[in-house]
């Protein structure tokens, strides 16, 4: 024992107890504000992608059809692990595990989140036709949840709150939600998307719609949430220089579940030429950085956009499209955008290859660092609670999508899923959370 280590120090203070009490009282409103505005991540599963299907093309077999088409693309253009790894430049130790898991995913759960699209992918239609399509979407989604063929998350993208299409969007939403209620109630995986949001007042209007629907059907207040699509410059930066997207989150009153970046509408809004409209354009990075900061700590997730380069045609062309999509997806994951859009069945193999590779290649190091933190054994990296939260979140996301198995995570860490969740969603101010 070092000199003086066993000595009892004399502890003295100068401030009266009332000083701390007065400071706490003065900060009580701030404490409440932090709890209200920044509740933290909800701790629920976030899908790795959203698939958009035009309302007139959506059918009972759509999800299975996408999986089958994706498997057929693999069979034709990359029939084994070696050929797939060569296209995407996967490491040798990842080739077999990633390929096998991609195929298993496409067979078991090809789509994690599906949105029946009544906006750009559907376009203007006669009212009677859109009425029927909205009713059909409700019936098919309700049936899918009943028979176990649904994606974990499903819903619609309605038309926006701009004057020209506002009434149509409201009516479609009403028909869809009413149809779900008549078919047995709102499914747990219900997700709604409000596109082309420009002003926070449009979010407020959406909230009012949902409040009225909940009141009409005796649903709990706040039962229905929605995503906000960021597709205009005004949604990022207001005329007074403030971040509009932050106002939108607050205007949602706790109902906002996600912010989705719209690659092509946003790029066009800024005058980016068609040839350069991509999710890795500097203008896209700027918008998504503001979205990410505005959403941090609020419980609202962020999602990247899509690529419009489809993996179709001869094999060399498909391989080029796959490499592009894989690279964009990996880039987004590294920037903590864990979700994106997929517009074609051929995008599914590279979506899952990028996601599975991302979580598997960092698995051993992530597990070791979390074990060292949990056991307070140190190691070559000194991690803090915030990093432990990120490490456990990484493992949980890998488990949710199928990149990792709970058995291998348990072997590597000695931790249960409940332990991981304890690290990933600690209480506010709890700096000593431990699974031990």
Coordinates of C-alpha atoms in Angstrom, one line a residue:
X1 CA 0.0 0.0 0.0
X2 CA 1.4 3.4 -1.0
X3 CA 2.3 6.0 1.6
X4 CA -0.8 7.7 3.1
X5 CA -3.3 5.4 1.3
X6 CA -4.7 4.1 4.6
X7 CA -5.0 7.5 6.2
X8 CA -8.5 8.9 7.0
X9 CA -8.8 12.3 5.5
X10 CA -10.5 15.2 7.3
X11 CA -13.5 16.2 5.3
X12 CA -14.8 19.7 5.6
X13 CA -17.2 21.9 3.6
X14 CA -17.9 25.6 3.4
X15 CA -21.4 25.8 1.9
X16 CA -24.6 25.6 3.9
X17 CA -27.0 22.8 2.9
X18 CA -29.5 25.3 1.8
X19 CA -27.3 26.4 -1.1
X20 CA -27.6 23.0 -2.8
X21 CA -31.3 22.9 -2.0
X22 CA -31.8 26.4 -3.5
X23 CA -29.9 25.4 -6.7
X24 CA -31.9 22.2 -7.0
X25 CA -35.1 24.2 -6.7
X26 CA -34.0 26.7 -9.3
X27 CA -33.1 23.9 -11.7
X28 CA -36.3 21.9 -11.2
X29 CA -37.9 23.3 -14.3
X30 CA -34.8 22.5 -16.4
X31 CA -34.9 18.9 -15.0
X32 CA -38.5 18.6 -16.0
X33 CA -37.8 20.0 -19.5
X34 CA -34.9 17.6 -20.0
X35 CA -37.1 14.7 -19.1
X36 CA -39.9 15.9 -21.4
X37 CA -37.8 16.9 -24.5
X38 CA -35.1 14.3 -24.3
X39 CA -36.5 11.0 -22.9
X40 CA -33.8 9.0 -24.7
X41 CA -34.1 6.1 -27.1
X42 CA -37.3 4.1 -26.7
X43 CA -35.3 0.8 -26.6
X44 CA -37.5 -0.8 -29.3
X45 CA -36.4 -2.5 -32.5
X46 CA -35.5 -0.2 -35.4
X47 CA -35.9 -1.7 -38.8
X48 CA -32.8 -1.6 -41.0
X49 CA -34.8 -0.4 -44.0
X50 CA -38.2 0.8 -45.2
X51 CA -39.6 -0.7 -48.5
X52 CA -41.9 1.5 -50.4
X53 CA -44.6 -0.2 -52.6
X54 CA -47.1 1.9 -54.7
X55 CA -50.6 1.4 -53.4
X56 CA -51.8 -0.1 -56.7
X57 CA -49.0 -2.7 -56.7
X58 CA -49.4 -3.8 -53.1
X59 CA -50.9 -7.3 -52.7
X60 CA -51.2 -10.0 -50.1
X61 CA -48.0 -11.7 -51.5
X62 CA -45.9 -8.6 -51.9
X63 CA -43.4 -9.4 -49.1
X64 CA -42.9 -13.0 -50.1
X65 CA -42.6 -11.9 -53.7
X66 CA -39.8 -9.4 -52.8
X67 CA -37.9 -12.1 -51.0
X68 CA -38.3 -14.6 -53.8
X69 CA -37.1 -12.0 -56.4
X70 CA -34.1 -11.2 -54.2
X71 CA -33.2 -14.8 -53.9
X72 CA -33.6 -15.3 -57.7
X73 CA -31.2 -12.3 -58.2
X74 CA -28.6 -14.0 -56.0
X75 CA -29.1 -17.3 -57.8
X76 CA -28.5 -15.6 -61.2
X77 CA -25.8 -13.0 -60.4
X78 CA -24.0 -14.4 -57.3
X79 CA -24.9 -18.0 -56.8
X80 CA -22.4 -18.7 -54.0
X81 CA -20.6 -17.0 -51.2
X82 CA -17.3 -16.5 -53.1
X83 CA -18.9 -14.8 -56.1
X84 CA -21.0 -12.5 -53.8
X85 CA -18.0 -11.6 -51.7
X86 CA -16.0 -10.8 -54.8
X87 CA -18.6 -8.4 -56.0
X88 CA -18.8 -6.6 -52.7
X89 CA -15.1 -7.0 -51.6
X90 CA -16.1 -8.8 -48.4
X91 CA -13.3 -10.1 -46.2
X92 CA -12.6 -13.8 -46.5
X93 CA -13.9 -14.6 -43.0
X94 CA -17.1 -12.8 -43.6
X95 CA -18.0 -14.3 -47.0
X96 CA -19.7 -17.5 -45.9
X97 CA -21.4 -16.1 -42.7
X98 CA -22.8 -13.1 -44.5
X99 CA -24.0 -14.9 -47.6
X100 CA -25.6 -17.7 -45.6
X101 CA -27.4 -15.1 -43.4
X102 CA -28.5 -13.1 -46.3
X103 CA -30.2 -16.1 -47.9
X104 CA -31.7 -17.1 -44.6
X105 CA -33.0 -13.6 -44.0
X106 CA -34.6 -13.4 -47.5
X107 CA -36.3 -16.7 -46.8
X108 CA -37.5 -15.9 -43.3
X109 CA -38.0 -12.1 -43.1
X110 CA -37.2 -10.4 -46.4
X111 CA -38.8 -7.1 -45.4
X112 CA -38.5 -5.5 -42.0
X113 CA -40.7 -2.4 -42.7
X114 CA -43.1 -1.8 -45.5
X115 CA -44.9 1.4 -46.5
X116 CA -47.8 1.3 -48.9
X117 CA -47.2 4.4 -50.8
X118 CA -50.0 6.9 -51.7
X119 CA -47.6 9.7 -52.5
X120 CA -45.0 10.0 -55.2
X121 CA -45.0 6.3 -56.0
X122 CA -48.7 6.3 -56.5
X123 CA -49.5 9.8 -57.8
X124 CA -52.8 11.5 -58.4
X125 CA -55.8 9.2 -59.0
X126 CA -59.5 9.5 -59.2
X127 CA -60.9 9.8 -55.6
X128 CA -62.9 6.6 -55.9
X129 CA -59.8 4.7 -57.0
X130 CA -57.7 5.9 -54.1
X131 CA -60.6 5.3 -51.7
X132 CA -60.6 1.7 -52.8
X133 CA -56.8 1.4 -52.6
X134 CA -56.8 2.7 -49.0
X135 CA -59.5 0.3 -47.9
X136 CA -57.6 -2.6 -49.6
X137 CA -54.4 -1.6 -47.9
X138 CA -56.1 -1.7 -44.5
X139 CA -57.7 -5.1 -45.2
X140 CA -54.5 -6.7 -46.5
X141 CA -52.3 -5.4 -43.7
X142 CA -54.8 -6.5 -41.0
X143 CA -54.9 -9.9 -42.6
X144 CA -51.1 -10.1 -42.8
X145 CA -50.8 -9.5 -39.0
X146 CA -53.5 -12.1 -38.3
X147 CA -51.9 -14.8 -40.4
X148 CA -48.3 -14.1 -39.5
X149 CA -47.1 -12.9 -42.9
X150 CA -46.7 -9.3 -42.0
X151 CA -43.4 -7.4 -41.8
X152 CA -42.5 -6.4 -38.2
X153 CA -43.6 -2.8 -39.2
X154 CA -46.2 -1.8 -41.8
X155 CA -48.3 1.2 -42.7
X156 CA -48.9 3.9 -45.3
X157 CA -47.3 7.0 -46.7
X158 CA -50.1 9.4 -47.2
X159 CA -50.1 12.5 -49.3
X160 CA -48.7 15.6 -47.7
X161 CA -50.3 18.6 -45.9
X162 CA -49.8 21.0 -48.8
X163 CA -53.0 22.7 -50.0
X164 CA -53.3 20.9 -53.3
X165 CA -53.4 17.4 -51.8
X166 CA -54.3 18.0 -48.2
X167 CA -57.9 16.8 -48.3
X168 CA -57.0 13.8 -50.3
X169 CA -54.3 12.8 -47.8
X170 CA -56.6 13.3 -44.8
X171 CA -59.3 11.1 -46.4
X172 CA -56.8 8.3 -47.3
X173 CA -55.5 8.3 -43.7
X174 CA -59.0 8.2 -42.3
X175 CA -60.1 5.3 -44.6
X176 CA -56.9 3.3 -43.8
X177 CA -57.1 3.7 -40.0
X178 CA -60.8 3.2 -39.9
X179 CA -60.4 0.0 -42.0
X180 CA -57.8 -1.3 -39.5
X181 CA -60.1 -0.6 -36.6
X182 CA -63.0 -2.4 -38.2
X183 CA -60.7 -5.4 -38.9
X184 CA -59.8 -5.8 -35.3
X185 CA -57.8 -2.8 -34.2
X186 CA -54.5 -1.1 -34.9
X187 CA -51.5 -3.5 -35.1
X188 CA -48.5 -3.0 -32.9
X189 CA -46.2 -2.5 -35.9
X190 CA -48.3 0.3 -37.4
X191 CA -46.2 3.1 -38.9
X192 CA -47.5 6.2 -40.7
X193 CA -45.3 8.5 -42.8
X194 CA -46.1 12.2 -43.4
X195 CA -44.1 13.4 -46.5
X196 CA -42.8 16.8 -47.7
X197 CA -43.2 18.5 -44.4
X198 CA -42.0 22.1 -44.6
X199 CA -43.5 23.9 -41.6
X200 CA -43.9 22.7 -38.0
X201 CA -47.6 23.7 -38.3
X202 CA -48.1 20.8 -40.7
X203 CA -46.9 18.5 -38.0
X204 CA -49.3 20.1 -35.6
X205 CA -52.1 19.5 -38.1
X206 CA -51.2 15.8 -38.3
X207 CA -51.2 15.6 -34.5
X208 CA -54.7 17.1 -34.4
X209 CA -55.9 14.5 -37.0
X210 CA -54.6 11.7 -34.9
X211 CA -56.0 13.1 -31.7
X212 CA -59.4 13.3 -33.3
X213 CA -59.2 9.7 -34.5
X214 CA -58.1 8.5 -31.1
X215 CA -60.9 10.3 -29.4
X216 CA -63.5 9.0 -31.9
X217 CA -62.4 5.4 -31.3
X218 CA -61.7 5.6 -27.6
X219 CA -58.0 4.9 -28.1
X220 CA -55.3 6.0 -25.6
X221 CA -54.0 9.5 -26.1
X222 CA -50.8 9.3 -28.1
X223 CA -51.4 5.7 -29.4
X224 CA -50.7 6.7 -33.0
X225 CA -47.3 8.0 -34.0
X226 CA -45.8 9.0 -37.3
X227 CA -42.6 9.6 -39.2
X228 CA -41.7 12.9 -40.7
X229 CA -40.0 13.1 -44.1
X230 CA -37.4 15.7 -44.6
X231 CA -37.5 16.6 -48.3
X232 CA -37.3 20.4 -48.5
X233 CA -34.7 22.9 -47.6
X234 CA -37.2 24.7 -45.4
X235 CA -37.6 21.6 -43.3
X236 CA -33.9 21.8 -42.4
X237 CA -33.4 25.6 -42.1
X238 CA -36.1 28.1 -41.5
X239 CA -36.2 31.6 -42.9
X240 CA -35.0 33.0 -39.6
X241 CA -31.9 30.7 -39.6
X242 CA -33.2 28.2 -37.0
X243 CA -33.4 24.4 -37.5
X244 CA -37.0 23.7 -38.6
X245 CA -36.6 20.0 -38.0
X246 CA -36.1 20.6 -34.3
X247 CA -39.4 22.5 -34.2
X248 CA -41.1 19.7 -36.0
X249 CA -40.0 17.2 -33.3
X250 CA -41.4 19.3 -30.6
X251 CA -44.6 20.1 -32.5
X252 CA -45.3 16.4 -32.7
X253 CA -45.8 16.3 -29.0
X254 CA -44.1 12.9 -28.5
X255 CA -45.8 11.3 -31.5
X256 CA -42.8 11.6 -33.9
X257 CA -41.1 8.2 -34.3
X258 CA -38.7 8.9 -37.1
X259 CA -37.1 11.5 -39.5
X260 CA -36.6 10.1 -43.0
X261 CA -34.3 11.9 -45.4
X262 CA -35.8 12.2 -49.0
X263 CA -32.8 12.0 -51.3
X264 CA -34.2 13.2 -54.5
X265 CA -36.8 15.7 -53.5
X266 CA -34.3 17.4 -51.2
X267 CA -31.5 17.4 -53.8
X268 CA -33.8 18.8 -56.4
X269 CA -35.0 21.5 -54.0
X270 CA -31.3 22.6 -53.6
X271 CA -30.8 22.6 -57.4
X272 CA -28.5 19.5 -57.4
X273 CA -28.4 18.1 -61.0
X274 CA -30.0 14.7 -61.5
X275 CA -26.6 13.0 -62.2
X276 CA -25.3 14.0 -58.7
X277 CA -28.4 13.4 -56.6
X278 CA -27.2 10.8 -54.1
X279 CA -27.3 10.2 -50.4
X280 CA -23.5 10.8 -50.2
X281 CA -23.7 14.3 -51.8
X282 CA -22.4 17.1 -49.4
X283 CA -25.9 18.7 -49.4
X284 CA -27.3 15.4 -48.2
X285 CA -24.7 15.0 -45.5
X286 CA -25.4 18.6 -44.3
X287 CA -29.2 17.9 -44.0
X288 CA -28.7 14.5 -42.3
X289 CA -26.2 16.0 -39.8
X290 CA -28.8 18.6 -38.7
X291 CA -31.5 15.9 -38.6
X292 CA -29.3 13.7 -36.4
X293 CA -28.4 16.5 -33.9
X294 CA -32.0 17.6 -33.7
X295 CA -33.2 14.1 -33.0
X296 CA -30.5 13.1 -30.6
X297 CA -31.9 12.1 -27.2
X298 CA -35.5 12.8 -28.2
X299 CA -36.4 9.1 -28.9
X300 CA -36.9 10.0 -32.6
X301 CA -34.9 7.7 -35.0
X302 CA -33.3 8.9 -38.2
X303 CA -33.3 7.1 -41.6
X304 CA -31.3 7.6 -44.7
X305 CA -32.9 7.8 -48.2
X306 CA -32.6 5.6 -51.2
X307 CA -30.6 5.1 -54.4
X308 CA -32.5 5.1 -57.7
X309 CA -29.9 2.9 -59.4
X310 CA -31.7 -0.4 -59.7
X311 CA -29.9 -3.7 -59.9
X312 CA -31.5 -5.0 -63.1
X313 CA -30.3 -6.1 -66.5
X314 CA -27.1 -8.1 -67.3
X315 CA -24.9 -9.3 -64.5
X316 CA -22.1 -6.7 -64.9
X317 CA -24.8 -3.9 -64.5
X318 CA -26.4 -5.7 -61.5
X319 CA -22.9 -6.0 -59.9
X320 CA -22.3 -2.3 -60.4
X321 CA -25.6 -1.4 -58.8
X322 CA -25.0 -3.8 -55.9
X323 CA -21.6 -2.2 -55.2
X324 CA -23.1 1.2 -55.2
X325 CA -25.9 0.3 -52.9
X326 CA -23.7 -1.7 -50.6
X327 CA -21.2 1.2 -50.3
X328 CA -23.9 3.7 -49.6
X329 CA -25.5 1.5 -46.9
X330 CA -22.1 0.9 -45.2
X331 CA -21.4 4.6 -45.3
X332 CA -24.7 5.4 -43.7
X333 CA -24.2 2.8 -41.0
X334 CA -20.8 4.2 -40.1
X335 CA -22.5 7.6 -39.7
X336 CA -25.1 6.1 -37.3
X337 CA -27.9 6.1 -39.9
X338 CA -29.1 2.6 -39.1
X339 CA -32.1 2.6 -41.5
X340 CA -32.6 3.5 -45.1
X341 CA -35.0 3.0 -48.0
X342 CA -35.0 0.2 -50.5
X343 CA -36.9 0.7 -53.7
X344 CA -36.5 -2.7 -55.5
X345 CA -36.2 -6.4 -54.5
X346 CA -32.7 -6.4 -56.0
X347 CA -31.6 -4.1 -53.2
X348 CA -32.4 -6.5 -50.5
X349 CA -29.3 -8.7 -50.9
X350 CA -26.9 -5.8 -50.6
X351 CA -28.9 -4.1 -47.8
X352 CA -28.5 -7.2 -45.7
X353 CA -25.0 -7.9 -46.8
X354 CA -23.9 -4.4 -45.7
X355 CA -25.8 -4.6 -42.4
X356 CA -24.7 -8.1 -41.5
X357 CA -21.1 -7.4 -42.4
X358 CA -21.2 -4.2 -40.4
X359 CA -22.3 -5.9 -37.2
X360 CA -20.3 -9.1 -37.6
X361 CA -16.9 -7.6 -38.4
X362 CA -17.0 -5.5 -35.2
X363 CA -18.5 -8.2 -33.1
X364 CA -15.5 -9.6 -31.2
X365 CA -14.0 -6.2 -30.4
X366 CA -17.4 -4.9 -29.3
X367 CA -18.1 -7.9 -27.1
X368 CA -14.6 -7.7 -25.5
X369 CA -14.9 -4.0 -24.7
X370 CA -18.4 -4.4 -23.2
X371 CA -17.2 -7.4 -21.0
X372 CA -14.2 -5.3 -19.8
X373 CA -16.6 -2.5 -18.9
X374 CA -19.1 -4.7 -17.2
X375 CA -16.4 -6.5 -15.2
X376 CA -14.4 -3.3 -14.6
X377 CA -11.3 -5.2 -15.9
X378 CA -10.0 -2.4 -18.1
X379 CA -8.2 -3.5 -21.2
X380 CA -6.5 -1.4 -23.9
X381 CA -9.5 1.0 -24.2
X382 CA -11.0 2.9 -21.3
X383 CA -14.7 3.1 -22.0
X384 CA -17.3 5.3 -20.2
X385 CA -21.0 4.6 -19.7
X386 CA -21.9 6.4 -22.9
X387 CA -19.7 4.1 -24.8
X388 CA -21.0 1.0 -23.1
X389 CA -24.5 2.2 -24.2
X390 CA -23.2 2.4 -27.8
X391 CA -21.5 -1.0 -27.5
X392 CA -24.6 -2.7 -26.2
X393 CA -26.8 -0.9 -28.8
X394 CA -24.5 -2.2 -31.5
X395 CA -25.0 -5.8 -30.3
X396 CA -28.8 -5.4 -29.9
X397 CA -29.2 -4.0 -33.4
X398 CA -27.2 -6.9 -34.7
X399 CA -29.4 -9.4 -32.9
X400 CA -32.6 -7.7 -34.0
X401 CA -31.8 -7.9 -37.7
X402 CA -30.3 -11.4 -37.7
X403 CA -26.6 -10.5 -38.1
X404 CA -25.9 -12.0 -34.7
X405 CA -27.4 -14.9 -32.7
X406 CA -28.1 -14.6 -29.0
X407 CA -26.2 -17.8 -28.3
X408 CA -22.9 -16.4 -29.8
X409 CA -23.4 -13.0 -28.0
X410 CA -23.9 -14.9 -24.7
X411 CA -20.8 -17.0 -25.2
X412 CA -18.7 -13.9 -26.1
X413 CA -20.0 -11.6 -23.3
X414 CA -21.6 -13.7 -20.6
X415 CA -24.5 -11.3 -20.8
X416 CA -28.2 -11.8 -21.4
X417 CA -30.4 -9.7 -23.7
X418 CA -31.8 -8.1 -20.6
X419 CA -28.3 -7.2 -19.5
X420 CA -27.6 -5.6 -22.9
X421 CA -30.8 -3.6 -22.7
X422 CA -29.8 -2.4 -19.3
X423 CA -26.6 -0.9 -20.8
X424 CA -28.3 0.4 -23.9
X425 CA -31.2 2.3 -22.2
X426 CA -29.9 3.5 -18.8
X427 CA -31.8 5.8 -16.6
X428 CA -31.1 9.5 -17.0
X429 CA -28.2 10.4 -14.8
X430 CA -27.3 6.8 -14.0
X431 CA -23.5 6.7 -14.6
X432 CA -22.8 3.4 -12.9
X433 CA -25.1 1.0 -14.7
X434 CA -23.7 -2.5 -14.6
X435 CA -24.9 -5.9 -15.5
X436 CA -23.1 -7.4 -12.6

